[in-house]
């Protein structure tokens, strides 16, 4: 991408889009489209009109709603429909308006539940999905497949990346519907303030997840837009995983909560392990820069600055 390329970050309000926007601005990319005035991505006419008017050259397709294990169980239809609509509108409009390149952001939940670990892209579509997020994962798989189909039929450079579990500033810091890091951070913060002696952690604590800080995801997405061209999706991970128990202990330290962590086995564990084989990305010369601990510290500071200015 040259510095004055017309770039559209197709997102709604998500943390990945915001991190890409911040990073592109810092790197001197000046022609970021739709800022203000971006279309509602679930509205086909708005998306089509926006693309026809602004003629993006590069598109980061990172839109669509997501949520943690709670949201996926409560709102599977909403999550699936929203993502299918967003994917169809953005990918089709990008094709009609002749974009040079589109990067579609998938999700690690696209892999089968019983996948060999660390997960390799050759395992996609080889088994049954994890039931707690099957609807959302099906929509994200459809997005990957749609990009491949448009690449094959129309010859447009559409690529897909599959990130590990993303966390960081801009995440949803609710308690019920958010992803695990944001949920535990806010629960422990509130427990610290109210001097509660325990915090509930869902499940057994034994599932393992690979986490990646959102600024690293943005960095890798821009790297891939510049360096990668293939119909084969590429994994975008940090290279290390941790158990939910270990994550909860780390968050406890970062937040400064001194009470007890109470694991609730009645809540779902989800996939036993999600760890990505990102060796191809690393071989291209990209490496993550932010450790899990530093990422948690930055995220908590952002949460304090943004959500709790009064404290
Ligand atoms: O981030 P998360 O909700 O989603 O993490 P997934 C769920 C894991 O953290 C489960 C445990 O093992 C939960 O039992 N956990 C412990 C908690 N305490 C909490 C809590 O307070 N809140 C939450 N949310 N979890 C997601 C998909 O799966 O993977 C998303 O649901 C997305 O759609 C993401 O695709 C990549 O990692 O299980």
Short mmCIF file of C-alpha atoms and ligand atoms in Angstrom, two decimals:
data_model
loop_
_atom_site.label_atom_id
_atom_site.label_comp_id
_atom_site.label_asym_id
_atom_site.label_seq_id
_atom_site.Cartn_x
_atom_site.Cartn_y
_atom_site.Cartn_z
CA UNK A 1 0.00 0.00 0.00
CA UNK A 2 1.42 3.38 -0.91
CA UNK A 3 0.94 6.12 1.67
CA UNK A 4 -1.86 7.91 -0.18
CA UNK A 5 -3.76 4.73 -1.10
CA UNK A 6 -7.54 4.83 -0.53
CA UNK A 7 -8.03 2.47 2.42
CA UNK A 8 -11.33 1.38 3.96
CA UNK A 9 -11.41 -0.31 7.35
CA UNK A 10 -14.77 -2.07 7.23
CA UNK A 11 -15.72 -2.37 10.89
CA UNK A 12 -18.56 -1.31 13.14
CA UNK A 13 -17.09 -0.46 16.47
CA UNK A 14 -14.66 -3.29 17.05
CA UNK A 15 -11.27 -3.22 18.69
CA UNK A 16 -9.38 -4.61 15.68
CA UNK A 17 -10.61 -1.92 13.28
CA UNK A 18 -9.78 0.83 15.72
CA UNK A 19 -6.26 -0.54 16.25
CA UNK A 20 -5.67 -0.77 12.49
CA UNK A 21 -6.91 2.82 12.08
CA UNK A 22 -4.56 4.06 14.83
CA UNK A 23 -1.60 2.20 13.37
CA UNK A 24 -2.21 3.33 9.78
CA UNK A 25 -2.49 6.97 10.88
CA UNK A 26 0.74 6.67 12.89
CA UNK A 27 2.49 5.19 9.82
CA UNK A 28 1.45 8.15 7.67
CA UNK A 29 -1.42 6.60 5.68
CA UNK A 30 -3.61 9.64 5.18
CA UNK A 31 -6.42 8.52 2.96
CA UNK A 32 -8.57 6.51 5.37
CA UNK A 33 -12.09 6.42 3.97
CA UNK A 34 -15.35 6.80 5.86
CA UNK A 35 -13.91 8.76 8.69
CA UNK A 36 -16.51 10.17 9.37
CA UNK A 37 -19.38 8.89 7.22
CA UNK A 38 -18.84 5.17 7.09
CA UNK A 39 -21.81 3.03 6.11
CA UNK A 40 -23.79 0.65 8.28
CA UNK A 41 -22.30 -2.66 7.17
CA UNK A 42 -25.58 -4.57 7.59
CA UNK A 43 -27.24 -2.27 5.02
CA UNK A 44 -26.44 -3.48 1.50
CA UNK A 45 -27.46 -0.23 -0.19
CA UNK A 46 -25.39 1.93 2.16
CA UNK A 47 -22.33 -0.27 1.66
CA UNK A 48 -22.71 -0.34 -2.12
CA UNK A 49 -23.24 3.45 -2.31
CA UNK A 50 -20.21 4.05 -0.08
CA UNK A 51 -17.93 1.85 -2.20
CA UNK A 52 -19.17 3.44 -5.46
CA UNK A 53 -18.57 6.93 -4.07
CA UNK A 54 -15.18 6.40 -2.44
CA UNK A 55 -13.64 3.60 -4.60
CA UNK A 56 -11.41 2.01 -1.95
CA UNK A 57 -8.21 0.36 -3.17
CA UNK A 58 -7.53 -1.66 -0.01
CA UNK A 59 -10.14 -3.07 2.37
CA UNK A 60 -9.63 -4.48 5.85
CA UNK A 61 -12.79 -6.58 6.32
CA UNK A 62 -12.83 -6.74 10.11
CA UNK A 63 -16.52 -5.96 10.71
CA UNK A 64 -19.27 -8.10 12.17
CA UNK A 65 -20.32 -8.56 15.77
CA UNK A 66 -18.56 -10.98 18.06
CA UNK A 67 -18.78 -11.90 21.71
CA UNK A 68 -17.53 -14.33 24.30
CA UNK A 69 -18.84 -17.79 25.08
CA UNK A 70 -21.90 -16.33 26.89
CA UNK A 71 -22.97 -14.15 23.95
CA UNK A 72 -22.42 -17.02 21.53
CA UNK A 73 -24.79 -19.24 23.50
CA UNK A 74 -27.42 -16.54 24.06
CA UNK A 75 -27.40 -14.86 20.64
CA UNK A 76 -26.28 -17.38 17.99
CA UNK A 77 -28.81 -16.20 15.40
CA UNK A 78 -27.93 -12.51 15.85
CA UNK A 79 -24.19 -13.18 15.62
CA UNK A 80 -24.49 -15.46 12.61
CA UNK A 81 -26.87 -13.21 10.67
CA UNK A 82 -24.88 -10.04 11.39
CA UNK A 83 -21.63 -11.61 10.21
CA UNK A 84 -23.15 -13.19 7.10
CA UNK A 85 -24.71 -9.86 6.08
CA UNK A 86 -21.54 -7.86 6.72
CA UNK A 87 -19.36 -10.37 4.84
CA UNK A 88 -21.67 -10.51 1.80
CA UNK A 89 -22.05 -6.73 1.57
CA UNK A 90 -18.39 -5.85 2.03
CA UNK A 91 -16.88 -8.60 -0.15
CA UNK A 92 -19.38 -8.16 -2.99
CA UNK A 93 -19.14 -4.33 -3.03
CA UNK A 94 -15.34 -4.56 -2.92
CA UNK A 95 -15.45 -6.79 -6.00
CA UNK A 96 -17.92 -4.60 -7.90
CA UNK A 97 -15.79 -1.52 -7.28
CA UNK A 98 -12.57 -3.23 -8.33
CA UNK A 99 -10.52 -3.07 -5.12
CA UNK A 100 -6.86 -4.00 -5.43
CA UNK A 101 -6.85 -6.12 -2.29
CA UNK A 102 -9.08 -7.20 0.61
CA UNK A 103 -8.03 -8.81 3.86
CA UNK A 104 -10.78 -10.83 5.56
CA UNK A 105 -10.36 -11.41 9.30
CA UNK A 106 -11.57 -14.88 10.30
CA UNK A 107 -11.59 -16.41 13.78
CA UNK A 108 -9.86 -19.31 15.49
CA UNK A 109 -13.29 -20.78 16.27
CA UNK A 110 -13.44 -21.76 12.56
CA UNK A 111 -11.30 -24.79 13.44
CA UNK A 112 -12.91 -28.12 14.38
CA UNK A 113 -13.37 -28.76 18.11
CA UNK A 114 -11.12 -31.84 18.09
CA UNK A 115 -8.49 -30.24 15.90
CA UNK A 116 -4.86 -31.33 16.07
CA UNK A 117 -2.89 -28.70 18.03
CA UNK A 118 -1.39 -26.31 17.22
CA UNK A 119 -4.05 -25.78 14.56
CA UNK A 120 -2.95 -25.69 10.94
CA UNK A 121 -4.98 -24.21 8.10
CA UNK A 122 -5.08 -27.64 6.43
CA UNK A 123 -7.43 -28.70 9.30
CA UNK A 124 -10.15 -26.19 8.36
CA UNK A 125 -13.41 -27.93 7.33
CA UNK A 126 -12.19 -31.35 8.49
CA UNK A 127 -14.44 -31.83 11.53
CA UNK A 128 -17.32 -30.78 13.76
CA UNK A 129 -17.21 -27.25 15.19
CA UNK A 130 -17.29 -26.42 18.93
CA UNK A 131 -21.00 -26.33 19.84
CA UNK A 132 -20.78 -23.19 22.02
CA UNK A 133 -19.94 -21.03 18.99
CA UNK A 134 -21.02 -23.06 15.99
CA UNK A 135 -23.31 -20.43 14.48
CA UNK A 136 -20.76 -17.62 14.63
CA UNK A 137 -17.97 -19.92 13.43
CA UNK A 138 -20.09 -21.04 10.45
CA UNK A 139 -20.55 -17.39 9.42
CA UNK A 140 -16.80 -16.71 9.74
CA UNK A 141 -16.00 -19.84 7.69
CA UNK A 142 -18.47 -18.58 5.09
CA UNK A 143 -16.56 -15.28 4.98
CA UNK A 144 -13.28 -17.10 4.35
CA UNK A 145 -14.89 -19.26 1.66
CA UNK A 146 -16.60 -16.25 0.05
CA UNK A 147 -13.27 -14.41 -0.24
CA UNK A 148 -11.72 -17.51 -1.84
CA UNK A 149 -14.64 -17.84 -4.27
CA UNK A 150 -14.41 -14.19 -5.34
CA UNK A 151 -10.65 -14.57 -5.74
CA UNK A 152 -11.16 -17.63 -7.94
CA UNK A 153 -14.03 -16.25 -10.03
CA UNK A 154 -13.08 -12.59 -10.32
CA UNK A 155 -9.29 -12.69 -9.91
CA UNK A 156 -9.29 -10.16 -7.05
CA UNK A 157 -6.52 -10.42 -4.45
CA UNK A 158 -8.62 -11.41 -1.42
CA UNK A 159 -6.75 -12.96 1.50
CA UNK A 160 -7.88 -14.28 4.90
CA UNK A 161 -6.15 -14.22 8.28
CA UNK A 162 -7.20 -16.29 11.29
CA UNK A 163 -6.29 -14.55 14.55
CA UNK A 164 -5.90 -16.12 17.98
CA UNK A 165 -8.16 -14.76 20.76
CA UNK A 166 -7.79 -10.99 20.55
CA UNK A 167 -7.83 -8.67 23.58
CA UNK A 168 -6.94 -5.08 24.33
CA UNK A 169 -8.19 -1.48 24.38
CA UNK A 170 -11.58 -1.03 22.74
CA UNK A 171 -12.84 -4.46 23.80
CA UNK A 172 -16.36 -4.86 25.20
CA UNK A 173 -15.97 -4.64 28.97
CA UNK A 174 -19.39 -6.02 29.86
CA UNK A 175 -19.60 -8.98 32.19
CA UNK A 176 -22.00 -11.46 30.55
CA UNK A 177 -21.36 -11.15 26.81
CA UNK A 178 -17.70 -10.18 26.61
CA UNK A 179 -14.60 -12.30 25.98
CA UNK A 180 -12.81 -13.84 28.92
CA UNK A 181 -10.03 -11.28 29.49
CA UNK A 182 -12.30 -8.23 29.48
CA UNK A 183 -14.91 -10.05 31.60
CA UNK A 184 -12.43 -11.15 34.26
CA UNK A 185 -10.74 -7.75 34.31
CA UNK A 186 -13.96 -5.88 34.98
CA UNK A 187 -15.17 -8.46 37.52
CA UNK A 188 -11.90 -8.28 39.47
CA UNK A 189 -11.79 -4.49 39.25
CA UNK A 190 -15.31 -4.25 40.67
CA UNK A 191 -14.49 -6.82 43.36
CA UNK A 192 -11.39 -4.83 44.33
CA UNK A 193 -13.44 -1.63 44.67
CA UNK A 194 -16.22 -3.28 46.67
CA UNK A 195 -13.71 -5.30 48.71
CA UNK A 196 -15.49 -8.54 47.76
CA UNK A 197 -13.60 -11.62 48.88
CA UNK A 198 -14.11 -13.68 45.69
CA UNK A 199 -14.72 -13.53 41.96
CA UNK A 200 -16.48 -16.14 39.84
CA UNK A 201 -14.43 -17.62 37.00
CA UNK A 202 -16.49 -19.66 34.55
CA UNK A 203 -15.75 -23.30 33.88
CA UNK A 204 -12.97 -25.51 35.19
CA UNK A 205 -10.06 -23.18 34.44
CA UNK A 206 -8.33 -25.91 32.46
CA UNK A 207 -9.12 -24.87 28.82
CA UNK A 208 -6.16 -23.28 27.11
CA UNK A 209 -6.29 -20.25 24.83
CA UNK A 210 -3.73 -18.41 22.75
CA UNK A 211 -4.15 -14.67 23.20
CA UNK A 212 -2.84 -11.86 21.05
CA UNK A 213 -2.79 -8.15 21.89
CA UNK A 214 -4.86 -6.07 19.48
CA UNK A 215 -1.99 -3.74 18.42
CA UNK A 216 -0.05 -6.82 17.30
CA UNK A 217 -3.08 -7.97 15.29
CA UNK A 218 -3.21 -4.55 13.59
CA UNK A 219 0.51 -4.66 12.90
CA UNK A 220 0.24 -8.16 11.38
CA UNK A 221 -2.85 -7.24 9.32
CA UNK A 222 -0.97 -4.33 7.70
CA UNK A 223 2.08 -6.56 7.22
CA UNK A 224 -0.07 -9.20 5.47
CA UNK A 225 -1.80 -6.61 3.31
CA UNK A 226 1.65 -5.62 2.07
CA UNK A 227 3.36 -9.03 1.97
CA UNK A 228 0.90 -11.90 1.57
CA UNK A 229 -1.09 -13.02 -1.46
CA UNK A 230 -2.71 -16.46 -1.51
CA UNK A 231 -6.11 -18.11 -1.47
CA UNK A 232 -4.90 -20.11 1.56
CA UNK A 233 -5.78 -18.43 4.89
CA UNK A 234 -2.89 -17.64 7.22
CA UNK A 235 -2.85 -18.01 11.02
CA UNK A 236 -2.13 -14.89 13.03
CA UNK A 237 -1.06 -15.82 16.53
CA UNK A 238 1.33 -14.88 19.30
CA UNK A 239 2.95 -18.33 19.53
CA UNK A 240 2.10 -19.13 23.16
CA UNK A 241 -0.98 -20.25 25.05
CA UNK A 242 -2.08 -20.32 28.68
CA UNK A 243 -4.83 -21.96 30.72
CA UNK A 244 -7.84 -19.92 31.83
CA UNK A 245 -6.62 -20.45 35.41
CA UNK A 246 -3.21 -18.97 34.55
CA UNK A 247 -4.88 -16.05 32.76
CA UNK A 248 -7.16 -15.41 35.74
CA UNK A 249 -4.14 -15.41 38.10
CA UNK A 250 -2.29 -12.95 35.86
CA UNK A 251 -5.29 -10.62 35.65
CA UNK A 252 -5.60 -10.81 39.43
CA UNK A 253 -2.02 -9.54 39.75
CA UNK A 254 -2.43 -6.80 37.15
CA UNK A 255 -5.69 -5.52 38.67
CA UNK A 256 -4.44 -5.90 42.25
CA UNK A 257 -7.36 -8.03 43.45
CA UNK A 258 -6.44 -10.00 46.53
CA UNK A 259 -9.50 -12.23 46.97
CA UNK A 260 -10.22 -15.79 45.88
CA UNK A 261 -10.91 -17.07 42.37
CA UNK A 262 -13.94 -19.37 42.49
CA UNK A 263 -14.26 -21.64 39.49
CA UNK A 264 -17.85 -22.44 38.53
CA UNK A 265 -18.00 -25.80 36.70
CA UNK A 266 -21.66 -25.20 35.82
CA UNK A 267 -20.53 -22.61 33.29
CA UNK A 268 -19.22 -23.89 29.93
CA UNK A 269 -15.54 -24.50 29.19
CA UNK A 270 -15.90 -24.29 25.42
CA UNK A 271 -13.09 -25.66 23.31
CA UNK A 272 -10.48 -27.53 25.42
CA UNK A 273 -7.55 -25.94 23.59
CA UNK A 274 -7.12 -23.34 20.87
CA UNK A 275 -3.54 -22.80 19.81
CA UNK A 276 -2.49 -21.69 16.33
CA UNK A 277 0.42 -22.81 14.20
CA UNK A 278 1.60 -19.39 12.98
CA UNK A 279 4.93 -20.64 11.65
CA UNK A 280 4.15 -19.41 8.14
CA UNK A 281 3.55 -15.85 9.34
CA UNK A 282 6.72 -15.93 11.45
CA UNK A 283 8.69 -17.31 8.47
CA UNK A 284 7.57 -14.28 6.45
CA UNK A 285 9.38 -12.14 9.01
CA UNK A 286 6.59 -11.00 11.35
CA UNK A 287 6.81 -11.36 15.14
CA UNK A 288 4.47 -10.18 17.93
CA UNK A 289 5.86 -7.33 20.04
CA UNK A 290 3.64 -7.22 23.12
CA UNK A 291 3.86 -9.95 25.77
CA UNK A 292 0.70 -11.23 27.44
CA UNK A 293 1.63 -9.54 30.72
CA UNK A 294 2.37 -6.17 29.09
CA UNK A 295 -0.80 -6.43 27.00
CA UNK A 296 -2.87 -7.03 30.13
CA UNK A 297 -1.26 -4.03 31.85
CA UNK A 298 -1.95 -1.76 28.86
CA UNK A 299 -5.52 -3.03 28.63
CA UNK A 300 -6.20 -2.43 32.31
CA UNK A 301 -4.73 1.08 32.08
CA UNK A 302 -6.96 1.79 29.06
CA UNK A 303 -9.97 0.48 30.98
CA UNK A 304 -9.18 2.76 33.93
CA UNK A 305 -8.59 5.80 31.69
CA UNK A 306 -11.57 5.26 29.44
CA UNK A 307 -14.29 3.56 31.43
CA UNK A 308 -13.48 4.85 34.91
CA UNK A 309 -12.12 8.37 34.61
CA UNK A 310 -13.75 9.18 37.95
CA UNK A 311 -11.70 6.63 39.94
O1 LIG B 1 -13.23 -15.47 25.31
P1 LIG B 1 -14.15 -16.58 25.55
O2 LIG B 1 -15.50 -16.21 26.04
O3 LIG B 1 -14.46 -17.45 24.27
O4 LIG B 1 -13.40 -17.55 26.62
P2 LIG B 1 -13.84 -18.73 23.57
C1 LIG B 1 -14.10 -18.57 27.16
C2 LIG B 1 -13.25 -19.38 28.13
O5 LIG B 1 -12.94 -18.60 29.28
C3 LIG B 1 -14.08 -20.56 28.59
C4 LIG B 1 -13.62 -19.14 30.42
O6 LIG B 1 -13.22 -21.63 28.96
C5 LIG B 1 -14.77 -19.98 29.81
O7 LIG B 1 -15.22 -20.99 30.70
N1 LIG B 1 -14.12 -18.05 31.30
C6 LIG B 1 -13.85 -17.96 32.61
C7 LIG B 1 -14.86 -16.99 30.93
N2 LIG B 1 -14.48 -16.89 33.12
C8 LIG B 1 -15.10 -16.27 32.12
C9 LIG B 1 -15.90 -15.09 32.04
O8 LIG B 1 -16.18 -14.40 33.02
N3 LIG B 1 -16.35 -14.73 30.80
C10 LIG B 1 -16.06 -15.45 29.67
N4 LIG B 1 -16.51 -15.03 28.48
N5 LIG B 1 -15.33 -16.60 29.72
C11 LIG B 1 -14.62 -17.48 21.50
C12 LIG B 1 -15.89 -17.35 20.78
O9 LIG B 1 -14.56 -18.67 22.17
O10 LIG B 1 -13.50 -17.44 20.66
C13 LIG B 1 -15.88 -16.07 20.07
O11 LIG B 1 -16.97 -17.44 21.69
C14 LIG B 1 -14.60 -15.83 19.28
O12 LIG B 1 -16.95 -16.10 19.21
C15 LIG B 1 -13.34 -16.18 20.08
O13 LIG B 1 -14.59 -16.56 18.14
C16 LIG B 1 -12.09 -16.19 19.26
O14 LIG B 1 -12.36 -18.62 23.40
O15 LIG B 1 -14.31 -19.98 24.22
#
